């Protein structure tokens, strides 16, 4: 669904959205010529029909600097709060100007002058990383606590430490002032960047912080995210702990039934090597955010995407906003939350990795590329039980390519499953060799794009004994990649 089209020569990025007290929706986004740039300005648009149609975007803030990462929040009182941060790209290195807040008490018809979110991270420094150290930014909504106090998440550096930290700053007057002496540290550690903290206030008042993680100076790494908890309104936080999601630029919505829907740019490679928009459901959000079922919501086909927003439009149904930089649009997808569930364990699926470890299965392939930065890329990637771009076998060249599994004895098989290169077009043939030494084709995958978890199963027979399986990649967009091979047997092997 097309939500908005950018002005000629511009692109739309970084949507955020809030369901208002009256059930309508308000969204904000950045418009500019590119992902960054001095011309960045903030737009607002509204929907009165649960997100099916939207008003034309209107400018809500435009300064001399790059206004970016807008967030919109409505308080219980009805007051709207708009927050964002600014960067000055007219100087070298670029200079973050801080995080700002405006408020509206008339539904967005008029807005207050911006106020600065003060922070102890601000300061002068002679050390330059991406920016001169001593800066702060924001990528998370302001949250209202049960007490009526407000907290806004920040991340950045202090003047003498290049490793980014995450904090919250508090407002005691409805967002009209934000003092540095109210700031609380969420996380800070050497050799770790804590970035883009996103806060979720659970029904019992517990505050959850989701943290994007970088592990090398000046980078935003594609490593597992971490979480921290506060049980005193954001004043103190638990030590951050790793979860099993690799998130960037996330947004959460507490659903009417108490579950949490998490929308984020996925950096895991599970669905695609691009930063597709993924939705995950936390059905017990007061416990560690691990093992959440998830699905790909949107993939524009480019690397410049995601930064999603989510709002529940009716019980159990959410709208997820994202952007498509190629078409310069904001886009939206409706998702039925009940449909996002883990697949039950398959009792008939053989454990190919265990067979390989025991010496009962060997692999012959020309998909032999390895790289230290991706330890699960290699010959055994397709038998590790995980469908993913980075849990696969690669060939540093286009198709043709082949991957052959040989069993040490005839093995009864019902079906063979194959997953090709997630997020990219490939074609393949699948063959098996019977115990009598006869090769026969069991299926073909036509040339098209498939995503993670898109395992295609081919019927072999009612427990036919086979001793080899061969996947031949016949056509590929770029390098040939095989994500997964699976086998179902009468008794699971």
CSV table of C-alpha atoms in Angstrom, one decimal:
chain,number,residue,atom,x,y,z
A,1,UNK,CA,0.0,0.0,0.0
A,2,UNK,CA,1.3,3.5,-0.9
A,3,UNK,CA,1.0,5.8,2.0
A,4,UNK,CA,2.8,8.9,0.7
A,5,UNK,CA,4.9,10.1,-2.3
A,6,UNK,CA,7.8,12.4,-1.8
A,7,UNK,CA,8.1,15.7,-3.6
A,8,UNK,CA,9.9,15.7,-6.9
A,9,UNK,CA,13.6,15.2,-6.4
A,10,UNK,CA,13.1,14.1,-2.8
A,11,UNK,CA,12.9,10.8,-0.9
A,12,UNK,CA,10.9,9.8,2.2
A,13,UNK,CA,12.7,8.1,5.1
A,14,UNK,CA,12.3,7.1,8.7
A,15,UNK,CA,8.5,6.9,9.3
A,16,UNK,CA,7.1,6.9,12.8
A,17,UNK,CA,3.5,6.4,13.8
A,18,UNK,CA,1.1,6.7,16.8
A,19,UNK,CA,-2.4,5.5,17.3
A,20,UNK,CA,-4.2,8.5,18.9
A,21,UNK,CA,-6.7,8.4,21.8
A,22,UNK,CA,-9.6,8.8,19.4
A,23,UNK,CA,-8.4,5.8,17.2
A,24,UNK,CA,-7.0,7.8,14.3
A,25,UNK,CA,-3.4,7.6,13.3
A,26,UNK,CA,-0.7,10.2,12.9
A,27,UNK,CA,2.6,9.6,11.1
A,28,UNK,CA,5.8,11.6,10.7
A,29,UNK,CA,8.7,11.1,8.2
A,30,UNK,CA,11.8,12.8,7.0
A,31,UNK,CA,11.9,14.2,3.4
A,32,UNK,CA,15.2,15.0,1.7
A,33,UNK,CA,17.2,14.3,-1.4
A,34,UNK,CA,19.0,11.3,0.2
A,35,UNK,CA,19.4,9.3,3.3
A,36,UNK,CA,21.4,12.2,4.8
A,37,UNK,CA,21.8,15.8,3.8
A,38,UNK,CA,21.3,19.4,4.9
A,39,UNK,CA,17.8,19.6,3.2
A,40,UNK,CA,16.2,17.0,5.5
A,41,UNK,CA,12.8,18.2,6.8
A,42,UNK,CA,10.0,16.6,8.8
A,43,UNK,CA,6.5,15.9,7.4
A,44,UNK,CA,3.3,14.9,9.2
A,45,UNK,CA,0.2,13.0,7.8
A,46,UNK,CA,-3.0,11.6,9.2
A,47,UNK,CA,-5.4,8.8,8.7
A,48,UNK,CA,-9.0,8.6,10.0
A,49,UNK,CA,-9.8,5.1,8.6
A,50,UNK,CA,-7.3,2.9,10.4
A,51,UNK,CA,-4.6,3.5,7.9
A,52,UNK,CA,-6.3,2.7,4.7
A,53,UNK,CA,-6.0,6.2,3.4
A,54,UNK,CA,-3.8,9.1,4.4
A,55,UNK,CA,-3.8,12.9,4.1
A,56,UNK,CA,-1.2,14.6,2.0
A,57,UNK,CA,2.0,15.2,3.9
A,58,UNK,CA,2.5,18.6,5.4
A,59,UNK,CA,5.7,20.2,6.7
A,60,UNK,CA,5.8,20.1,10.5
A,61,UNK,CA,9.4,21.2,11.0
A,62,UNK,CA,12.2,22.5,8.7
A,63,UNK,CA,15.4,24.1,10.0
A,64,UNK,CA,18.7,25.0,8.4
A,65,UNK,CA,20.1,21.6,9.3
A,66,UNK,CA,19.2,18.0,8.5
A,67,UNK,CA,16.2,17.3,10.7
A,68,UNK,CA,15.9,13.5,10.9
A,69,UNK,CA,14.5,10.4,12.7
A,70,UNK,CA,11.2,12.0,13.8
A,71,UNK,CA,9.2,10.4,16.5
A,72,UNK,CA,5.6,11.2,17.4
A,73,UNK,CA,3.9,10.5,20.8
A,74,UNK,CA,0.5,11.3,22.3
A,75,UNK,CA,0.2,11.7,26.1
A,76,UNK,CA,-2.8,10.7,28.1
A,77,UNK,CA,-3.7,14.4,28.2
A,78,UNK,CA,-3.9,14.4,24.5
A,79,UNK,CA,-0.8,16.5,24.0
A,80,UNK,CA,1.3,15.5,21.0
A,81,UNK,CA,5.1,15.4,21.3
A,82,UNK,CA,7.4,15.5,18.2
A,83,UNK,CA,11.0,14.6,18.8
A,84,UNK,CA,14.0,14.4,16.3
A,85,UNK,CA,17.7,15.1,16.1
A,86,UNK,CA,19.7,17.4,13.8
A,87,UNK,CA,23.0,17.2,12.0
A,88,UNK,CA,24.9,20.0,10.3
A,89,UNK,CA,26.4,18.7,7.1
A,90,UNK,CA,27.8,22.0,6.1
A,91,UNK,CA,30.9,21.5,8.3
A,92,UNK,CA,33.6,18.8,8.4
A,93,UNK,CA,33.2,16.5,10.2
A,94,UNK,CA,29.4,16.8,10.3
A,95,UNK,CA,28.1,18.1,13.6
A,96,UNK,CA,25.2,16.6,15.5
A,97,UNK,CA,23.2,19.5,16.9
A,98,UNK,CA,21.2,17.6,19.5
A,99,UNK,CA,17.8,16.2,20.1
A,100,UNK,CA,14.7,18.5,20.1
A,101,UNK,CA,11.1,18.3,21.2
A,102,UNK,CA,8.0,20.3,20.2
A,103,UNK,CA,4.5,19.9,21.6
A,104,UNK,CA,1.0,20.6,20.4
A,105,UNK,CA,-2.1,20.9,22.5
A,106,UNK,CA,-4.6,21.3,19.6
A,107,UNK,CA,-4.1,18.1,17.6
A,108,UNK,CA,-1.2,19.3,15.6
A,109,UNK,CA,-2.7,22.5,14.3
A,110,UNK,CA,0.0,24.6,16.0
A,111,UNK,CA,3.3,23.6,17.6
A,112,UNK,CA,5.5,25.1,20.4
A,113,UNK,CA,9.0,26.3,19.7
A,114,UNK,CA,11.6,23.5,19.9
A,115,UNK,CA,13.3,22.8,23.2
A,116,UNK,CA,16.6,21.0,23.5
A,117,UNK,CA,16.9,17.6,25.3
A,118,UNK,CA,19.9,18.3,27.5
A,119,UNK,CA,22.4,15.6,28.0
A,120,UNK,CA,25.7,15.0,29.9
A,121,UNK,CA,27.1,13.5,26.6
A,122,UNK,CA,27.4,17.0,25.1
A,123,UNK,CA,30.8,18.6,25.2
A,124,UNK,CA,33.9,19.8,23.3
A,125,UNK,CA,36.5,17.3,22.1
A,126,UNK,CA,39.6,17.2,19.9
A,127,UNK,CA,38.9,13.5,19.1
A,128,UNK,CA,37.0,12.8,15.8
A,129,UNK,CA,35.4,9.5,15.0
A,130,UNK,CA,32.3,9.7,12.8
A,131,UNK,CA,31.7,13.0,14.5
A,132,UNK,CA,33.7,15.1,17.0
A,133,UNK,CA,33.1,13.2,20.3
A,134,UNK,CA,30.6,14.6,22.7
A,135,UNK,CA,27.4,14.2,20.7
A,136,UNK,CA,24.0,12.6,21.2
A,137,UNK,CA,21.1,11.6,18.9
A,138,UNK,CA,17.8,9.8,19.3
A,139,UNK,CA,15.9,7.0,17.6
A,140,UNK,CA,13.0,6.1,19.8
A,141,UNK,CA,9.7,7.5,20.9
A,142,UNK,CA,9.2,9.5,24.0
A,143,UNK,CA,7.4,7.3,26.5
A,144,UNK,CA,4.9,8.3,29.2
A,145,UNK,CA,5.3,6.4,32.5
A,146,UNK,CA,2.4,5.5,34.8
A,147,UNK,CA,3.5,8.4,37.1
A,148,UNK,CA,3.0,10.9,34.2
A,149,UNK,CA,6.8,11.5,33.9
A,150,UNK,CA,8.3,11.2,30.4
A,151,UNK,CA,11.5,9.6,29.3
A,152,UNK,CA,13.3,9.9,25.9
A,153,UNK,CA,16.0,7.5,24.8
A,154,UNK,CA,19.4,8.9,23.6
A,155,UNK,CA,22.6,7.5,22.3
A,156,UNK,CA,26.0,9.1,21.6
A,157,UNK,CA,29.5,9.7,23.0
A,158,UNK,CA,31.0,11.6,25.8
A,159,UNK,CA,34.0,13.8,24.8
A,160,UNK,CA,36.7,11.4,26.0
A,161,UNK,CA,35.2,8.0,24.9
A,162,UNK,CA,34.5,6.9,21.3
A,163,UNK,CA,32.3,4.0,22.4
A,164,UNK,CA,28.6,5.0,22.1
A,165,UNK,CA,26.4,4.7,25.1
A,166,UNK,CA,22.6,4.7,25.7
A,167,UNK,CA,20.7,6.9,28.2
A,168,UNK,CA,17.3,8.2,29.0
A,169,UNK,CA,16.5,11.8,29.9
A,170,UNK,CA,13.4,12.7,31.9
A,171,UNK,CA,10.8,15.4,31.7
A,172,UNK,CA,8.6,16.4,34.7
A,173,UNK,CA,6.5,19.0,32.9
A,174,UNK,CA,4.9,17.3,30.0
A,175,UNK,CA,7.8,17.6,27.6
A,176,UNK,CA,8.4,21.3,28.0
A,177,UNK,CA,11.9,20.8,29.5
A,178,UNK,CA,14.5,18.0,29.6
A,179,UNK,CA,17.3,18.6,32.0
A,180,UNK,CA,20.7,16.8,32.0
A,181,UNK,CA,20.6,16.2,35.7
A,182,UNK,CA,17.7,13.7,35.1
A,183,UNK,CA,19.7,11.6,32.8
A,184,UNK,CA,20.1,7.9,33.6
A,185,UNK,CA,22.6,5.5,31.9
A,186,UNK,CA,21.2,2.4,30.3
A,187,UNK,CA,24.4,0.9,29.1
A,188,UNK,CA,28.1,1.8,28.4
A,189,UNK,CA,31.0,-0.5,27.8
A,190,UNK,CA,34.4,-0.6,26.1
A,191,UNK,CA,34.4,-2.2,22.6
A,192,UNK,CA,30.6,-2.0,22.3
A,193,UNK,CA,28.4,0.7,20.7
A,194,UNK,CA,24.9,0.9,22.3
A,195,UNK,CA,22.8,2.5,19.6
A,196,UNK,CA,19.2,3.4,18.8
A,197,UNK,CA,17.7,2.5,22.1
A,198,UNK,CA,13.9,1.9,21.8
A,199,UNK,CA,11.8,1.9,24.9
A,200,UNK,CA,8.6,-0.1,25.6
A,201,UNK,CA,6.5,0.5,28.7
A,202,UNK,CA,4.8,-2.7,29.6
A,203,UNK,CA,1.3,-2.8,31.3
A,204,UNK,CA,2.8,-3.3,34.7
A,205,UNK,CA,5.1,-0.2,34.3
A,206,UNK,CA,8.3,-2.1,33.6
A,207,UNK,CA,10.4,-0.4,30.9
A,208,UNK,CA,12.2,-2.5,28.3
A,209,UNK,CA,15.1,-1.1,26.3
A,210,UNK,CA,16.0,-2.7,23.0
A,211,UNK,CA,19.6,-1.8,22.0
A,212,UNK,CA,21.2,-2.1,18.5
A,213,UNK,CA,24.8,-3.2,18.9
A,214,UNK,CA,28.0,-2.2,17.1
A,215,UNK,CA,31.3,-3.9,17.9
A,216,UNK,CA,33.9,-1.8,16.1
A,217,UNK,CA,34.6,1.9,16.4
A,218,UNK,CA,32.6,4.1,14.0
A,219,UNK,CA,30.4,1.2,12.8
A,220,UNK,CA,26.9,-0.1,13.3
A,221,UNK,CA,27.5,-3.9,13.4
A,222,UNK,CA,25.2,-6.6,12.3
A,223,UNK,CA,25.4,-8.5,15.6
A,224,UNK,CA,22.8,-9.6,18.0
A,225,UNK,CA,20.9,-6.9,19.8
A,226,UNK,CA,20.8,-6.6,23.6
A,227,UNK,CA,18.1,-5.7,26.1
A,228,UNK,CA,17.9,-4.0,29.5
A,229,UNK,CA,15.1,-3.6,32.0
A,230,UNK,CA,14.1,-0.9,34.4
A,231,UNK,CA,11.6,-1.5,37.3
A,232,UNK,CA,11.8,2.1,38.7
A,233,UNK,CA,10.7,4.2,35.7
A,234,UNK,CA,14.1,4.3,33.9
A,235,UNK,CA,16.2,5.5,36.8
A,236,UNK,CA,18.3,2.3,37.0
A,237,UNK,CA,18.7,-0.5,34.5
A,238,UNK,CA,19.8,-4.1,34.5
A,239,UNK,CA,23.1,-5.1,32.8
A,240,UNK,CA,22.3,-5.5,29.1
A,241,UNK,CA,21.9,-9.1,27.9
A,242,UNK,CA,22.1,-10.5,24.4
A,243,UNK,CA,18.9,-11.7,22.6
A,244,UNK,CA,18.5,-13.7,19.4
A,245,UNK,CA,17.4,-10.9,17.1
A,246,UNK,CA,19.6,-8.6,15.0
A,247,UNK,CA,17.6,-5.4,15.0
A,248,UNK,CA,18.1,-1.9,13.6
A,249,UNK,CA,15.9,1.1,13.8
A,250,UNK,CA,13.1,-0.7,15.6
A,251,UNK,CA,9.6,0.4,16.9
A,252,UNK,CA,7.3,-1.4,19.2
A,253,UNK,CA,3.6,-1.4,19.9
A,254,UNK,CA,2.0,-2.8,23.1
A,255,UNK,CA,-1.1,-4.6,21.8
A,256,UNK,CA,-4.5,-4.5,23.5
A,257,UNK,CA,-4.0,-8.1,24.7
A,258,UNK,CA,-0.6,-7.2,26.3
A,259,UNK,CA,1.6,-8.7,23.7
A,260,UNK,CA,4.2,-6.6,22.0
A,261,UNK,CA,4.7,-6.3,18.2
A,262,UNK,CA,8.2,-5.5,17.3
A,263,UNK,CA,9.0,-4.1,13.8
A,264,UNK,CA,12.6,-3.7,12.8
A,265,UNK,CA,15.2,-3.6,10.1
A,266,UNK,CA,16.6,-7.1,10.0
A,267,UNK,CA,20.3,-7.5,9.8
A,268,UNK,CA,20.5,-11.2,10.4
A,269,UNK,CA,20.5,-12.4,6.8
A,270,UNK,CA,17.7,-14.8,7.7
A,271,UNK,CA,15.3,-13.5,5.1
A,272,UNK,CA,17.6,-11.5,2.8
A,273,UNK,CA,21.0,-9.9,2.9
A,274,UNK,CA,19.3,-6.5,2.7
A,275,UNK,CA,17.7,-4.8,5.6
A,276,UNK,CA,14.2,-6.0,5.1
A,277,UNK,CA,11.4,-5.0,7.5
A,278,UNK,CA,10.6,-7.8,9.8
A,279,UNK,CA,7.8,-8.2,12.4
A,280,UNK,CA,8.2,-10.2,15.6
A,281,UNK,CA,5.6,-11.0,18.3
A,282,UNK,CA,6.5,-11.1,22.0
A,283,UNK,CA,3.7,-13.1,23.6
A,284,UNK,CA,5.3,-12.9,27.0
A,285,UNK,CA,7.1,-9.5,26.8
A,286,UNK,CA,7.9,-9.4,30.5
A,287,UNK,CA,10.5,-12.1,30.0
A,288,UNK,CA,13.7,-12.0,27.8
A,289,UNK,CA,12.9,-11.2,24.2
A,290,UNK,CA,14.2,-14.5,22.8
A,291,UNK,CA,12.6,-17.1,20.6
A,292,UNK,CA,10.0,-14.7,19.2
A,293,UNK,CA,8.3,-15.9,16.0
A,294,UNK,CA,8.9,-13.5,13.2
A,295,UNK,CA,8.2,-12.9,9.5
A,296,UNK,CA,9.3,-10.7,6.7
A,297,UNK,CA,6.8,-7.9,6.2
A,298,UNK,CA,8.4,-5.9,3.4
A,299,UNK,CA,11.5,-6.0,1.2
A,300,UNK,CA,11.9,-3.1,-1.3
A,301,UNK,CA,14.9,-4.8,-2.9
A,302,UNK,CA,17.4,-2.1,-1.9
A,303,UNK,CA,19.7,-1.7,1.1
A,304,UNK,CA,18.2,1.7,2.0
A,305,UNK,CA,15.0,0.6,3.6
A,306,UNK,CA,13.3,-0.4,6.9
A,307,UNK,CA,13.3,2.1,9.9
A,308,UNK,CA,9.7,0.8,10.3
A,309,UNK,CA,6.8,2.0,12.4
A,310,UNK,CA,3.9,0.0,13.8
A,311,UNK,CA,0.4,0.7,15.2
A,312,UNK,CA,-2.5,-1.6,16.1
A,313,UNK,CA,-5.4,-0.6,14.0
A,314,UNK,CA,-7.8,-3.1,15.6
A,315,UNK,CA,-7.3,-5.9,18.1
A,316,UNK,CA,-4.8,-8.3,16.6
A,317,UNK,CA,-4.2,-6.4,13.4
A,318,UNK,CA,-1.3,-3.9,12.9
A,319,UNK,CA,-0.2,-1.6,10.2
A,320,UNK,CA,3.6,-1.5,9.6
A,321,UNK,CA,5.0,1.5,7.7
A,322,UNK,CA,8.3,1.5,5.9
A,323,UNK,CA,9.9,3.3,3.0
A,324,UNK,CA,11.0,2.5,-0.5
A,325,UNK,CA,13.9,4.7,-1.5
A,326,UNK,CA,13.8,3.6,-5.2
A,327,UNK,CA,10.2,4.9,-5.6
A,328,UNK,CA,10.5,7.7,-3.0
A,329,UNK,CA,7.5,6.4,-1.2
A,330,UNK,CA,6.2,5.6,2.3
A,331,UNK,CA,4.6,2.2,2.1
A,332,UNK,CA,2.4,0.2,4.5
A,333,UNK,CA,1.5,-3.4,5.1
A,334,UNK,CA,-1.3,-4.7,7.3
A,335,UNK,CA,-0.3,-7.8,9.4
A,336,UNK,CA,-2.6,-10.2,11.3
A,337,UNK,CA,-0.6,-10.9,14.4
A,338,UNK,CA,-2.1,-14.3,15.0
A,339,UNK,CA,-0.5,-15.5,11.8
A,340,UNK,CA,3.0,-15.0,13.1
A,341,UNK,CA,3.8,-18.2,14.9
A,342,UNK,CA,6.7,-20.6,15.1
A,343,UNK,CA,6.5,-23.7,13.0
A,344,UNK,CA,6.2,-26.8,15.2
A,345,UNK,CA,9.2,-29.1,15.3
A,346,UNK,CA,9.2,-31.5,12.4
A,347,UNK,CA,9.6,-35.1,13.8
A,348,UNK,CA,10.4,-36.5,10.4
A,349,UNK,CA,13.2,-34.1,9.6
A,350,UNK,CA,16.6,-35.8,9.7
A,351,UNK,CA,19.5,-34.1,11.6
A,352,UNK,CA,21.9,-33.8,8.7
A,353,UNK,CA,24.4,-31.9,10.8
A,354,UNK,CA,24.6,-34.7,13.4
A,355,UNK,CA,25.1,-37.3,10.6
A,356,UNK,CA,27.9,-35.2,9.2
A,357,UNK,CA,29.6,-34.8,12.6
A,358,UNK,CA,29.3,-38.6,13.1
A,359,UNK,CA,31.0,-39.3,9.7
A,360,UNK,CA,27.8,-40.8,8.2
A,361,UNK,CA,27.3,-38.0,5.6
A,362,UNK,CA,29.8,-36.3,3.3
A,363,UNK,CA,29.5,-33.2,1.1
A,364,UNK,CA,30.8,-32.6,-2.4
A,365,UNK,CA,30.4,-29.1,-3.7
A,366,UNK,CA,32.0,-26.2,-5.5
A,367,UNK,CA,30.2,-23.8,-3.1
A,368,UNK,CA,33.3,-23.5,-1.0
A,369,UNK,CA,33.7,-19.8,-0.2
A,370,UNK,CA,34.5,-18.9,3.4
A,371,UNK,CA,35.1,-15.7,5.3
A,372,UNK,CA,36.2,-15.1,8.9
A,373,UNK,CA,33.4,-12.5,9.4
A,374,UNK,CA,30.7,-15.1,8.6
A,375,UNK,CA,31.5,-18.3,10.4
A,376,UNK,CA,28.3,-20.1,9.3
A,377,UNK,CA,29.1,-19.6,5.6
A,378,UNK,CA,30.7,-22.7,4.2
A,379,UNK,CA,30.2,-26.3,3.1
A,380,UNK,CA,28.1,-27.2,6.1
A,381,UNK,CA,25.9,-24.1,6.1
A,382,UNK,CA,23.1,-25.8,4.1
A,383,UNK,CA,22.8,-28.7,6.6
A,384,UNK,CA,22.8,-26.6,9.8
A,385,UNK,CA,19.0,-26.5,10.1
A,386,UNK,CA,18.9,-22.7,9.7
A,387,UNK,CA,17.6,-21.0,6.5
A,388,UNK,CA,19.6,-17.8,6.1
A,389,UNK,CA,21.8,-15.9,3.7
A,390,UNK,CA,24.7,-16.2,6.2
A,391,UNK,CA,24.0,-19.8,7.1
A,392,UNK,CA,24.6,-21.1,3.6
A,393,UNK,CA,27.2,-22.3,1.1
A,394,UNK,CA,28.5,-19.7,-1.4
A,395,UNK,CA,30.4,-19.8,-4.7
A,396,UNK,CA,32.2,-16.5,-5.5
A,397,UNK,CA,30.8,-16.7,-9.0
A,398,UNK,CA,27.5,-17.0,-10.7
A,399,UNK,CA,25.8,-20.4,-11.5
A,400,UNK,CA,26.2,-23.1,-12.4
A,401,UNK,CA,27.1,-24.7,-9.1
A,402,UNK,CA,26.4,-28.0,-7.4
A,403,UNK,CA,26.0,-29.4,-3.9
A,404,UNK,CA,25.9,-33.1,-3.3
A,405,UNK,CA,25.2,-35.0,-0.1
A,406,UNK,CA,26.3,-38.6,0.2
A,407,UNK,CA,25.1,-41.0,2.9
A,408,UNK,CA,27.3,-43.8,4.1
A,409,UNK,CA,24.4,-46.3,3.7
A,410,UNK,CA,21.0,-46.3,1.9
A,411,UNK,CA,18.7,-43.9,3.7
A,412,UNK,CA,14.9,-44.0,3.5
A,413,UNK,CA,13.6,-40.6,2.4
A,414,UNK,CA,10.1,-39.2,1.9
A,415,UNK,CA,10.9,-35.7,0.8
A,416,UNK,CA,13.8,-33.4,0.1
A,417,UNK,CA,13.6,-29.7,0.9
A,418,UNK,CA,15.7,-26.9,-0.6
A,419,UNK,CA,16.1,-23.2,0.1
A,420,UNK,CA,18.0,-21.1,-2.4
A,421,UNK,CA,19.6,-17.6,-2.0
A,422,UNK,CA,17.3,-15.6,0.3
A,423,UNK,CA,16.1,-12.4,-1.3
A,424,UNK,CA,17.6,-13.0,-4.7
A,425,UNK,CA,16.6,-14.9,-7.8
A,426,UNK,CA,18.0,-18.4,-8.4
A,427,UNK,CA,16.9,-21.6,-10.2
A,428,UNK,CA,17.9,-25.1,-9.4
A,429,UNK,CA,17.3,-28.8,-10.1
A,430,UNK,CA,17.0,-31.4,-7.4
A,431,UNK,CA,18.0,-35.1,-7.9
A,432,UNK,CA,18.4,-38.2,-5.8
A,433,UNK,CA,20.3,-41.4,-6.4
A,434,UNK,CA,18.6,-44.6,-5.4
A,435,UNK,CA,20.3,-47.4,-3.6
A,436,UNK,CA,20.5,-49.2,-7.0
A,437,UNK,CA,22.7,-46.4,-8.4
A,438,UNK,CA,20.0,-44.7,-10.6
A,439,UNK,CA,19.7,-40.9,-10.6
A,440,UNK,CA,16.3,-39.4,-11.0
A,441,UNK,CA,14.9,-35.8,-10.8
A,442,UNK,CA,12.5,-35.0,-8.0
A,443,UNK,CA,11.9,-31.4,-8.9
A,444,UNK,CA,13.0,-28.0,-10.2
A,445,UNK,CA,12.9,-24.5,-8.7
A,446,UNK,CA,12.2,-21.8,-11.3
A,447,UNK,CA,14.2,-18.6,-11.5
A,448,UNK,CA,12.6,-16.1,-9.1
A,449,UNK,CA,13.2,-14.5,-5.7
A,450,UNK,CA,12.6,-16.4,-2.6
A,451,UNK,CA,13.0,-15.4,1.1
A,452,UNK,CA,14.1,-17.0,4.3
A,453,UNK,CA,12.0,-19.8,5.6
A,454,UNK,CA,10.9,-20.4,2.0
A,455,UNK,CA,11.9,-24.1,2.0
A,456,UNK,CA,10.4,-26.0,-1.0
A,457,UNK,CA,9.7,-29.7,-0.5
A,458,UNK,CA,9.9,-32.3,-3.2
A,459,UNK,CA,8.4,-35.8,-3.0
A,460,UNK,CA,10.9,-38.6,-3.2
A,461,UNK,CA,8.6,-41.5,-2.5
A,462,UNK,CA,7.1,-43.5,0.4
A,463,UNK,CA,10.4,-44.1,2.1
A,464,UNK,CA,12.5,-44.7,-0.9
A,465,UNK,CA,16.1,-45.7,0.0
A,466,UNK,CA,18.6,-43.2,-1.5
A,467,UNK,CA,22.3,-42.7,-1.0
A,468,UNK,CA,22.9,-39.3,-2.6
A,469,UNK,CA,21.1,-35.9,-3.1
A,470,UNK,CA,22.3,-33.3,-5.5
A,471,UNK,CA,21.1,-29.7,-5.9
A,472,UNK,CA,22.3,-28.1,-9.1
A,473,UNK,CA,22.0,-24.3,-9.2
A,474,UNK,CA,21.4,-23.5,-12.8
A,475,UNK,CA,20.9,-19.8,-12.8
A,476,UNK,CA,21.7,-17.1,-10.2
A,477,UNK,CA,21.6,-13.4,-9.7
A,478,UNK,CA,25.2,-12.7,-8.6
A,479,UNK,CA,27.1,-15.4,-6.6
A,480,UNK,CA,25.5,-18.8,-6.4
A,481,UNK,CA,24.2,-19.5,-2.9
A,482,UNK,CA,22.5,-22.5,-1.4
A,483,UNK,CA,20.8,-21.8,2.0
A,484,UNK,CA,19.5,-25.1,3.1
A,485,UNK,CA,19.0,-28.8,2.2
A,486,UNK,CA,16.6,-30.9,4.3
A,487,UNK,CA,15.4,-34.5,4.3
A,488,UNK,CA,12.3,-36.0,5.8
A,489,UNK,CA,12.3,-39.7,6.5
A,490,UNK,CA,9.6,-42.1,7.8
A,491,UNK,CA,11.1,-41.9,11.3
A,492,UNK,CA,13.1,-38.7,11.2
A,493,UNK,CA,16.4,-40.4,10.6
